[in-house]
């Protein structure tokens, strides 16, 4: 179905809805006013006299002034279409009653086709008959409209339910819309103000001249100066000397000649090389291969010697010799700076080199020096460790007398007295047992031990240096041992 058919169908449905709404109006009332119709006397010899006794329409003319109201059934009302149908398309329904009798008589035909004379000829009033016909037509229109209403009651009920739903729907909140309208109005007012200010500025620009005459004169003067400067530059360029192209062309010609000579020499060399007879390199290649096969074991041995293990083995012997030399220097109390540097180069353990670095420049204390220092401290150590005299007066005299004559024991003497401990320390130092001498020193009383603190530090210094040198030598000797 095309769009035109759809529009026609929509108009048809709209017409039916309009008819439904019009049916709710009041029933139309048709009022008719009858007038007396008198027929003029007919005087003719040819027309026979009409026998009034034989006609049922022979009634005296009467005046009819009544209201014909058709009965209304139901609640529906006639539509505009019914009104138009009853009124003859918008014409006055009483026009037929106001027409002259002559016209009505001419239009009236015989009833039932019986060939009776017309109303105009008989002068009969037609108002009752026309009223009856109008009533019947009106009744038929009402019945048609009632039929249409009965078919559209379902649509009316639907429309009523939808109308009730719309009435029950709460009114929407117009606050947000009002705010948006206010915002738009304020923005519009602001835009009007901005346009007004811009218009004023444009008017000011149009009314103001572009520049004063002084400014225009200044611009013209600067333009003249620029033109003068451009003319000077152009004249300077014209006065420049032209390049000596002849000399350059001559040099290019010489270069071309030299290039030709070089090409000739290269061609001659190529010819010479081509003329040299080829040499058979097979025997030479065989000899080179033999040399390479002989060099491979040597290269493998050299590479293996560069491994960390082989490097340590090669350095073990000189490191052991150097460490033994340092041990001998420590025993004699001599310095050993060169030997210490050699150990550093050979890669000795840094933790073992730290004790040696302290005594490398000055030398470690010798055993004789340590014994002499202990002998000088013996009397003070013994005196600090002696207990005060007790007992009778005679005992104190004997104790004082014993101090006048001192007896120094030698060798390993048993006992815990300071003199016995000092004797054992001296014997341990003489036998190079410094660790035992330090152990005996710890047995002295606190007062005596404070006197020998300096001696104990020097003993430890020598002992640590000697032990470090001996450990380096032992490790080097162990690295030289064959690994199976």
Coordinates of C-alpha atoms in Angstrom, one line a residue:
X1 CA 0.0 0.0 0.0
X2 CA 1.4 3.4 -1.0
X3 CA 1.8 6.5 1.1
X4 CA -1.3 8.1 -0.7
X5 CA -3.5 5.1 0.2
X6 CA -2.3 5.3 3.8
X7 CA -3.1 9.0 4.0
X8 CA -6.6 8.3 2.5
X9 CA -7.2 5.5 5.1
X10 CA -6.0 7.9 7.9
X11 CA -8.5 10.6 6.7
X12 CA -11.3 8.0 6.6
X13 CA -10.6 7.0 10.2
X14 CA -10.4 10.7 11.2
X15 CA -13.8 11.3 9.6
X16 CA -15.3 8.4 11.5
X17 CA -13.9 9.7 14.8
X18 CA -15.3 13.2 14.0
X19 CA -18.7 11.6 13.4
X20 CA -18.5 9.8 16.7
X21 CA -17.8 13.1 18.5
X22 CA -20.7 14.9 16.7
X23 CA -23.2 12.2 17.8
X24 CA -23.0 13.5 21.4
X25 CA -24.7 16.7 20.4
X26 CA -28.4 17.3 21.0
X27 CA -30.9 15.9 18.5
X28 CA -31.7 18.4 15.8
X29 CA -35.1 20.0 15.7
X30 CA -36.6 20.9 12.4
X31 CA -39.2 23.6 12.5
X32 CA -41.5 24.1 9.6
X33 CA -44.0 26.9 9.0
X34 CA -46.9 26.3 6.7
X35 CA -48.5 29.0 4.6
X36 CA -51.9 29.1 3.0
X37 CA -51.9 28.1 -0.6
X38 CA -54.8 29.2 -2.7
X39 CA -55.2 28.1 -6.3
X40 CA -56.5 30.6 -8.7
X41 CA -59.8 29.8 -10.4
X42 CA -59.5 27.9 -13.6
X43 CA -62.0 29.1 -16.2
X44 CA -61.9 27.0 -19.3
X45 CA -64.5 25.2 -21.2
X46 CA -62.3 22.3 -22.1
X47 CA -61.4 21.3 -18.6
X48 CA -64.1 19.3 -16.9
X49 CA -65.0 20.2 -13.3
X50 CA -63.1 18.4 -10.7
X51 CA -65.2 16.2 -8.5
X52 CA -64.1 16.8 -5.0
X53 CA -66.0 13.8 -3.7
X54 CA -63.8 11.4 -5.5
X55 CA -60.4 12.7 -4.2
X56 CA -59.0 12.0 -0.8
X57 CA -56.8 15.1 -1.0
X58 CA -59.7 17.5 -1.1
X59 CA -59.2 19.3 2.2
X60 CA -59.6 22.9 2.9
X61 CA -56.5 24.9 3.2
X62 CA -55.2 25.1 6.7
X63 CA -52.3 26.7 8.5
X64 CA -49.8 24.3 10.0
X65 CA -47.6 25.7 12.7
X66 CA -46.1 22.9 14.6
X67 CA -42.7 21.5 15.6
X68 CA -41.8 18.1 14.2
X69 CA -39.4 16.4 16.6
X70 CA -38.1 13.0 15.7
X71 CA -37.7 10.5 18.5
X72 CA -34.2 10.0 19.8
X73 CA -33.1 6.6 20.9
X74 CA -30.0 6.0 23.0
X75 CA -27.4 8.6 24.1
X76 CA -25.8 9.2 20.8
X77 CA -26.2 12.4 18.7
X78 CA -26.5 12.9 14.9
X79 CA -23.4 14.0 13.2
X80 CA -22.8 16.8 10.8
X81 CA -23.2 14.4 7.9
X82 CA -26.8 13.7 9.1
X83 CA -27.5 17.4 9.4
X84 CA -26.3 18.0 5.9
X85 CA -28.3 15.1 4.6
X86 CA -31.5 16.4 6.2
X87 CA -30.9 20.0 5.2
X88 CA -30.1 19.1 1.6
X89 CA -26.4 20.0 1.6
X90 CA -26.6 23.1 3.7
X91 CA -29.8 24.6 2.2
X92 CA -32.7 26.0 4.3
X93 CA -35.2 23.2 5.1
X94 CA -38.1 25.7 5.2
X95 CA -37.4 26.9 1.7
X96 CA -39.9 24.3 0.3
X97 CA -42.6 25.6 2.5
X98 CA -42.1 29.3 1.5
X99 CA -42.2 28.7 -2.2
X100 CA -45.3 30.0 -4.1
X101 CA -48.1 27.7 -4.7
X102 CA -47.7 28.0 -8.5
X103 CA -44.1 26.5 -8.2
X104 CA -45.1 23.8 -5.9
X105 CA -48.0 22.9 -8.0
X106 CA -45.8 22.6 -11.1
X107 CA -43.3 20.3 -9.3
X108 CA -45.9 18.0 -7.8
X109 CA -46.7 14.9 -9.6
X110 CA -49.4 12.4 -9.3
X111 CA -49.2 10.1 -6.3
X112 CA -48.8 6.4 -7.0
X113 CA -48.7 7.1 -10.7
X114 CA -52.5 7.1 -11.0
X115 CA -52.7 10.0 -13.4
X116 CA -54.4 12.3 -11.0
X117 CA -54.1 16.1 -11.5
X118 CA -51.1 17.8 -9.7
X119 CA -51.4 19.8 -6.5
X120 CA -51.1 23.0 -8.4
X121 CA -54.0 22.1 -10.5
X122 CA -56.1 21.1 -7.6
X123 CA -54.8 23.7 -5.2
X124 CA -54.2 21.1 -2.4
X125 CA -51.8 21.9 0.5
X126 CA -48.7 19.6 0.6
X127 CA -47.4 20.5 4.0
X128 CA -48.6 17.4 5.9
X129 CA -47.1 15.1 3.2
X130 CA -43.8 16.8 3.2
X131 CA -43.6 16.8 7.0
X132 CA -44.2 13.1 7.0
X133 CA -41.4 12.5 4.4
X134 CA -39.0 14.7 6.4
X135 CA -39.8 12.8 9.6
X136 CA -39.1 9.4 7.9
X137 CA -35.8 10.7 6.5
X138 CA -34.7 12.0 9.9
X139 CA -35.7 8.7 11.5
X140 CA -33.6 6.8 9.0
X141 CA -30.6 9.1 9.6
X142 CA -30.9 8.6 13.4
X143 CA -31.0 4.8 13.0
X144 CA -27.9 4.9 10.8
X145 CA -26.0 7.0 13.3
X146 CA -27.0 4.7 16.1
X147 CA -25.6 1.8 14.1
X148 CA -22.3 3.6 13.6
X149 CA -22.2 4.4 17.3
X150 CA -22.7 0.8 18.3
X151 CA -19.8 -0.2 16.1
X152 CA -17.4 2.4 17.6
X153 CA -18.2 1.9 21.2
X154 CA -15.1 -0.2 21.7
X155 CA -13.0 2.6 20.3
X156 CA -14.7 5.1 22.5
X157 CA -14.1 2.9 25.6
X158 CA -10.4 2.7 24.6
X159 CA -10.2 6.4 24.2
X160 CA -11.9 6.9 27.6
X161 CA -9.4 4.6 29.3
X162 CA -6.4 6.3 27.7
X163 CA -7.9 9.7 28.7
X164 CA -8.3 8.5 32.3
X165 CA -4.6 7.3 32.3
X166 CA -3.5 10.7 31.1
X167 CA -5.5 12.4 33.8
X168 CA -4.1 10.2 36.5
X169 CA -0.5 10.7 35.4
X170 CA 1.3 13.1 37.8
X171 CA 2.4 16.4 36.4
X172 CA 6.0 16.6 35.4
X173 CA 8.5 18.6 37.4
X174 CA 9.1 21.8 35.4
X175 CA 11.8 23.1 37.8
X176 CA 14.8 21.8 35.7
X177 CA 13.2 23.0 32.5
X178 CA 12.6 26.4 34.0
X179 CA 16.2 26.6 35.1
X180 CA 17.4 25.7 31.7
X181 CA 15.2 28.3 30.1
X182 CA 16.5 30.9 32.6
X183 CA 20.1 29.9 31.7
X184 CA 19.4 30.2 28.0
X185 CA 17.7 33.6 28.5
X186 CA 20.7 34.9 30.5
X187 CA 23.1 33.5 27.9
X188 CA 21.0 35.2 25.2
X189 CA 21.2 38.5 27.1
X190 CA 24.9 38.2 27.5
X191 CA 25.3 37.4 23.8
X192 CA 23.3 40.6 23.0
X193 CA 25.6 42.6 25.3
X194 CA 28.7 41.2 23.7
X195 CA 27.3 41.9 20.2
X196 CA 26.6 45.4 21.3
X197 CA 30.1 46.0 22.6
X198 CA 31.6 44.5 19.4
X199 CA 29.4 46.7 17.3
X200 CA 30.6 49.8 19.2
X201 CA 34.2 48.8 18.7
X202 CA 33.7 48.3 15.0
X203 CA 32.0 51.6 14.7
X204 CA 35.0 53.2 16.5
X205 CA 37.4 51.5 14.1
X206 CA 35.4 52.7 11.1
X207 CA 35.2 56.3 12.4
X208 CA 39.0 56.4 13.3
X209 CA 41.4 57.0 10.4
X210 CA 44.0 54.4 9.7
X211 CA 47.0 56.6 10.6
X212 CA 48.1 60.2 10.9
X213 CA 49.9 62.0 8.1
X214 CA 53.1 62.0 10.2
X215 CA 53.1 58.3 10.5
X216 CA 52.4 57.9 6.8
X217 CA 55.3 60.3 6.0
X218 CA 57.6 58.2 8.3
X219 CA 56.6 55.0 6.5
X220 CA 57.2 56.6 3.1
X221 CA 60.7 57.8 4.3
X222 CA 61.6 54.3 5.5
X223 CA 60.4 52.8 2.2
X224 CA 62.6 55.3 0.3
X225 CA 65.6 54.3 2.4
X226 CA 65.0 50.6 1.7
X227 CA 64.8 51.3 -2.0
X228 CA 68.1 53.2 -1.8
X229 CA 69.8 50.3 0.1
X230 CA 68.6 47.8 -2.5
X231 CA 69.9 49.9 -5.3
X232 CA 73.3 50.2 -3.5
X233 CA 73.5 46.4 -3.1
X234 CA 72.6 45.9 -6.8
X235 CA 75.4 48.3 -7.9
X236 CA 77.9 46.6 -5.6
X237 CA 77.0 43.2 -7.1
X238 CA 77.5 44.6 -10.5
X239 CA 80.9 46.0 -9.6
X240 CA 82.2 42.7 -8.4
X241 CA 85.0 41.2 -10.6
X242 CA 83.9 38.3 -12.7
X243 CA 85.5 34.9 -11.9
X244 CA 88.5 33.8 -14.0
X245 CA 86.9 30.9 -15.8
X246 CA 89.7 30.7 -18.3
X247 CA 92.3 29.8 -15.6
X248 CA 89.9 27.2 -14.1
X249 CA 89.3 25.7 -17.5
X250 CA 93.1 25.4 -18.1
X251 CA 93.5 23.6 -14.7
X252 CA 90.7 21.2 -15.5
X253 CA 92.4 20.4 -18.8
X254 CA 95.6 19.6 -17.1
X255 CA 93.8 17.3 -14.7
X256 CA 92.2 15.5 -17.6
X257 CA 95.6 15.0 -19.1
X258 CA 97.0 13.5 -15.9
X259 CA 94.0 11.2 -15.6
X260 CA 94.6 9.9 -19.0
X261 CA 98.2 9.1 -18.1
X262 CA 97.1 7.3 -15.0
X263 CA 94.7 5.2 -17.0
X264 CA 97.4 4.3 -19.4
X265 CA 99.7 3.2 -16.5
X266 CA 96.9 1.1 -14.9
X267 CA 96.3 -0.6 -18.2
X268 CA 100.0 -1.4 -18.6
X269 CA 100.1 -2.9 -15.1
X270 CA 97.1 -5.0 -15.8
X271 CA 98.8 -6.3 -18.9
X272 CA 102.0 -7.1 -17.0
X273 CA 100.1 -9.0 -14.4
X274 CA 98.2 -10.9 -17.0
X275 CA 101.6 -11.9 -18.6
X276 CA 103.0 -13.3 -15.4
X277 CA 102.9 -17.1 -15.5
X278 CA 100.8 -18.8 -12.8
X279 CA 102.6 -20.7 -10.0
X280 CA 101.5 -24.0 -8.7
X281 CA 100.7 -23.4 -5.0
X282 CA 99.9 -27.0 -4.2
X283 CA 103.2 -28.0 -2.6
X284 CA 103.3 -24.7 -0.7
X285 CA 99.8 -25.4 0.6
X286 CA 100.8 -28.9 1.8
X287 CA 103.7 -27.5 3.7
X288 CA 101.5 -24.9 5.4
X289 CA 99.1 -27.6 6.4
X290 CA 101.9 -29.6 7.9
X291 CA 103.1 -26.6 9.9
X292 CA 99.6 -26.0 11.2
X293 CA 99.2 -29.5 12.4
X294 CA 102.5 -29.3 14.2
X295 CA 101.6 -25.9 15.8
X296 CA 98.2 -27.1 17.1
X297 CA 99.7 -29.1 20.1
X298 CA 101.9 -26.2 21.0
X299 CA 98.9 -23.8 20.8
X300 CA 96.9 -26.1 23.0
X301 CA 99.6 -26.3 25.5
X302 CA 100.0 -22.5 25.6
X303 CA 96.3 -22.1 26.0
X304 CA 96.2 -24.6 28.8
X305 CA 99.1 -22.7 30.5
X306 CA 96.9 -19.6 30.5
X307 CA 94.2 -21.3 32.6
X308 CA 94.0 -20.1 36.3
X309 CA 95.2 -23.5 37.5
X310 CA 98.4 -23.4 35.4
X311 CA 99.0 -19.8 36.3
X312 CA 98.8 -20.7 40.0
X313 CA 101.2 -23.6 39.5
X314 CA 103.7 -21.4 37.7
X315 CA 103.5 -18.7 40.4
X316 CA 103.6 -21.2 43.3
X317 CA 107.4 -21.7 43.1
X318 CA 108.4 -18.0 43.2
X319 CA 105.8 -17.3 45.9
X320 CA 107.1 -20.1 48.1
X321 CA 110.7 -18.9 47.8
X322 CA 109.6 -15.3 48.5
X323 CA 107.6 -16.4 51.6
X324 CA 110.6 -18.3 53.0
X325 CA 112.8 -15.3 52.5
X326 CA 110.3 -13.2 54.5
X327 CA 110.2 -15.8 57.3
X328 CA 114.0 -15.6 57.6
X329 CA 113.9 -11.8 57.6
X330 CA 111.3 -11.8 60.4
X331 CA 113.4 -14.2 62.5
X332 CA 116.4 -11.9 62.2
X333 CA 114.4 -8.7 62.6
X334 CA 115.3 -7.3 59.1
X335 CA 113.0 -5.4 56.8
X336 CA 111.6 -7.0 53.6
X337 CA 109.9 -4.3 51.4
X338 CA 110.9 -5.9 48.0
X339 CA 109.8 -9.4 49.1
X340 CA 106.5 -8.0 50.1
X341 CA 105.9 -6.3 46.7
X342 CA 106.8 -9.6 45.0
X343 CA 104.1 -11.4 46.9
X344 CA 101.6 -8.7 45.8
X345 CA 102.6 -9.1 42.2
X346 CA 102.4 -12.9 42.4
X347 CA 98.8 -12.6 43.7
X348 CA 99.2 -13.7 47.3
X349 CA 96.1 -13.8 49.6
X350 CA 95.4 -10.2 50.7
X351 CA 94.3 -11.4 54.2
X352 CA 97.8 -12.9 54.7
X353 CA 99.5 -9.8 53.3
X354 CA 97.9 -7.4 55.9
X355 CA 100.1 -8.5 58.9
X356 CA 103.2 -8.4 56.7
X357 CA 102.6 -4.9 55.5
X358 CA 102.8 -3.6 59.1
X359 CA 106.4 -4.8 59.6
X360 CA 107.7 -4.9 56.0
X361 CA 109.4 -1.5 56.0
X362 CA 110.8 -1.6 59.6
X363 CA 111.2 -5.3 60.2
X364 CA 109.6 -7.5 63.0
X365 CA 111.0 -7.5 66.6
X366 CA 113.8 -10.1 67.0
X367 CA 113.9 -12.7 69.6
X368 CA 117.0 -11.2 71.3
X369 CA 115.3 -7.8 71.4
X370 CA 112.2 -9.3 73.0
X371 CA 114.3 -11.1 75.6
X372 CA 116.3 -8.0 76.5
X373 CA 113.0 -6.0 76.8
X374 CA 111.6 -8.7 79.1
X375 CA 114.8 -8.7 81.3
X376 CA 114.5 -4.9 81.7
X377 CA 110.9 -5.2 82.8
X378 CA 111.4 -8.2 85.2
X379 CA 112.1 -6.2 88.3
X380 CA 109.1 -4.0 87.9
X381 CA 106.9 -6.9 87.0
X382 CA 108.0 -8.8 90.1
X383 CA 107.7 -5.7 92.3
X384 CA 104.2 -4.9 91.2
X385 CA 103.2 -8.5 91.8
X386 CA 104.8 -8.9 95.3
X387 CA 102.4 -8.8 98.3
X388 CA 103.0 -6.4 101.2
X389 CA 104.9 -7.8 104.2
X390 CA 102.8 -9.3 107.0
X391 CA 103.6 -11.1 110.3
X392 CA 105.9 -10.1 113.1
X393 CA 108.5 -7.5 113.1
X394 CA 111.2 -10.1 112.5
X395 CA 109.4 -11.3 109.4
X396 CA 109.2 -7.9 108.0
X397 CA 112.9 -7.4 108.6
X398 CA 113.7 -10.6 106.8
X399 CA 111.4 -9.6 103.9
X400 CA 113.3 -6.3 103.5
X401 CA 116.6 -8.1 103.7
X402 CA 115.6 -10.5 101.0
X403 CA 115.0 -7.6 98.6
X404 CA 118.6 -6.4 99.0
X405 CA 119.8 -9.6 97.4
X406 CA 117.8 -10.7 94.3
X407 CA 118.1 -14.2 92.9
X408 CA 116.9 -14.6 89.3
X409 CA 115.9 -18.1 88.4
X410 CA 116.6 -19.4 84.9
X411 CA 114.9 -22.0 82.7
X412 CA 111.5 -23.5 83.2
X413 CA 110.7 -23.0 86.9
X414 CA 107.4 -24.2 88.4
X415 CA 105.3 -21.8 90.4
X416 CA 102.9 -19.0 90.0
X417 CA 105.0 -16.2 91.4
X418 CA 105.8 -13.3 89.1
X419 CA 109.5 -14.2 89.1
X420 CA 108.7 -17.8 88.0
X421 CA 106.3 -16.6 85.3
X422 CA 108.9 -14.2 84.0
X423 CA 111.6 -16.9 83.9
X424 CA 109.3 -19.2 81.9
X425 CA 108.5 -16.3 79.4
X426 CA 112.2 -15.7 78.9
X427 CA 112.7 -19.3 78.1
X428 CA 109.8 -19.5 75.7
X429 CA 111.0 -16.4 73.8
X430 CA 114.5 -17.9 73.5
X431 CA 113.1 -21.1 72.0
X432 CA 110.9 -19.0 69.5
X433 CA 107.7 -20.1 71.2
X434 CA 106.0 -16.8 71.3
X435 CA 102.4 -18.1 71.6
X436 CA 103.5 -19.9 74.9
X437 CA 105.1 -16.7 76.1
X438 CA 101.9 -14.8 75.6
X439 CA 100.0 -17.5 77.5
X440 CA 102.4 -17.2 80.5
X441 CA 102.0 -13.4 80.3
X442 CA 98.2 -13.8 80.9
X443 CA 99.0 -15.5 84.2
X444 CA 100.6 -12.4 85.8
X445 CA 98.6 -10.4 88.3
X446 CA 96.7 -7.4 86.9
X447 CA 99.2 -4.9 88.3
X448 CA 102.2 -6.7 86.7
X449 CA 100.4 -7.3 83.4
X450 CA 99.9 -3.6 82.9
X451 CA 103.7 -3.1 83.0
X452 CA 104.2 -5.7 80.2
X453 CA 101.4 -4.5 77.8
X454 CA 103.9 -3.0 75.4
X455 CA 106.0 -6.1 75.3
X456 CA 102.8 -8.2 74.7
X457 CA 101.9 -6.1 71.6
X458 CA 105.3 -6.5 70.0
X459 CA 105.2 -10.2 70.6
X460 CA 101.8 -10.4 68.9
X461 CA 103.1 -8.3 66.0
X462 CA 106.0 -10.6 65.3
X463 CA 103.9 -13.8 65.9
X464 CA 101.2 -12.7 63.4
X465 CA 103.7 -11.7 60.7
X466 CA 105.6 -14.9 61.1
X467 CA 102.5 -17.0 60.9
X468 CA 101.3 -15.2 57.8
X469 CA 104.6 -15.7 55.9
X470 CA 104.6 -19.4 56.9
X471 CA 101.0 -19.8 55.7
X472 CA 101.8 -18.2 52.3
X473 CA 104.8 -20.5 51.8
X474 CA 102.8 -23.6 52.8
X475 CA 100.0 -22.8 50.3
X476 CA 102.5 -22.2 47.5
X477 CA 104.2 -25.5 48.1
X478 CA 100.8 -27.2 48.1
X479 CA 100.0 -25.7 44.7
X480 CA 103.2 -27.1 43.2
X481 CA 102.4 -30.6 44.2
X482 CA 101.3 -32.8 41.3
X483 CA 97.5 -33.5 41.0
X484 CA 96.6 -37.0 40.3

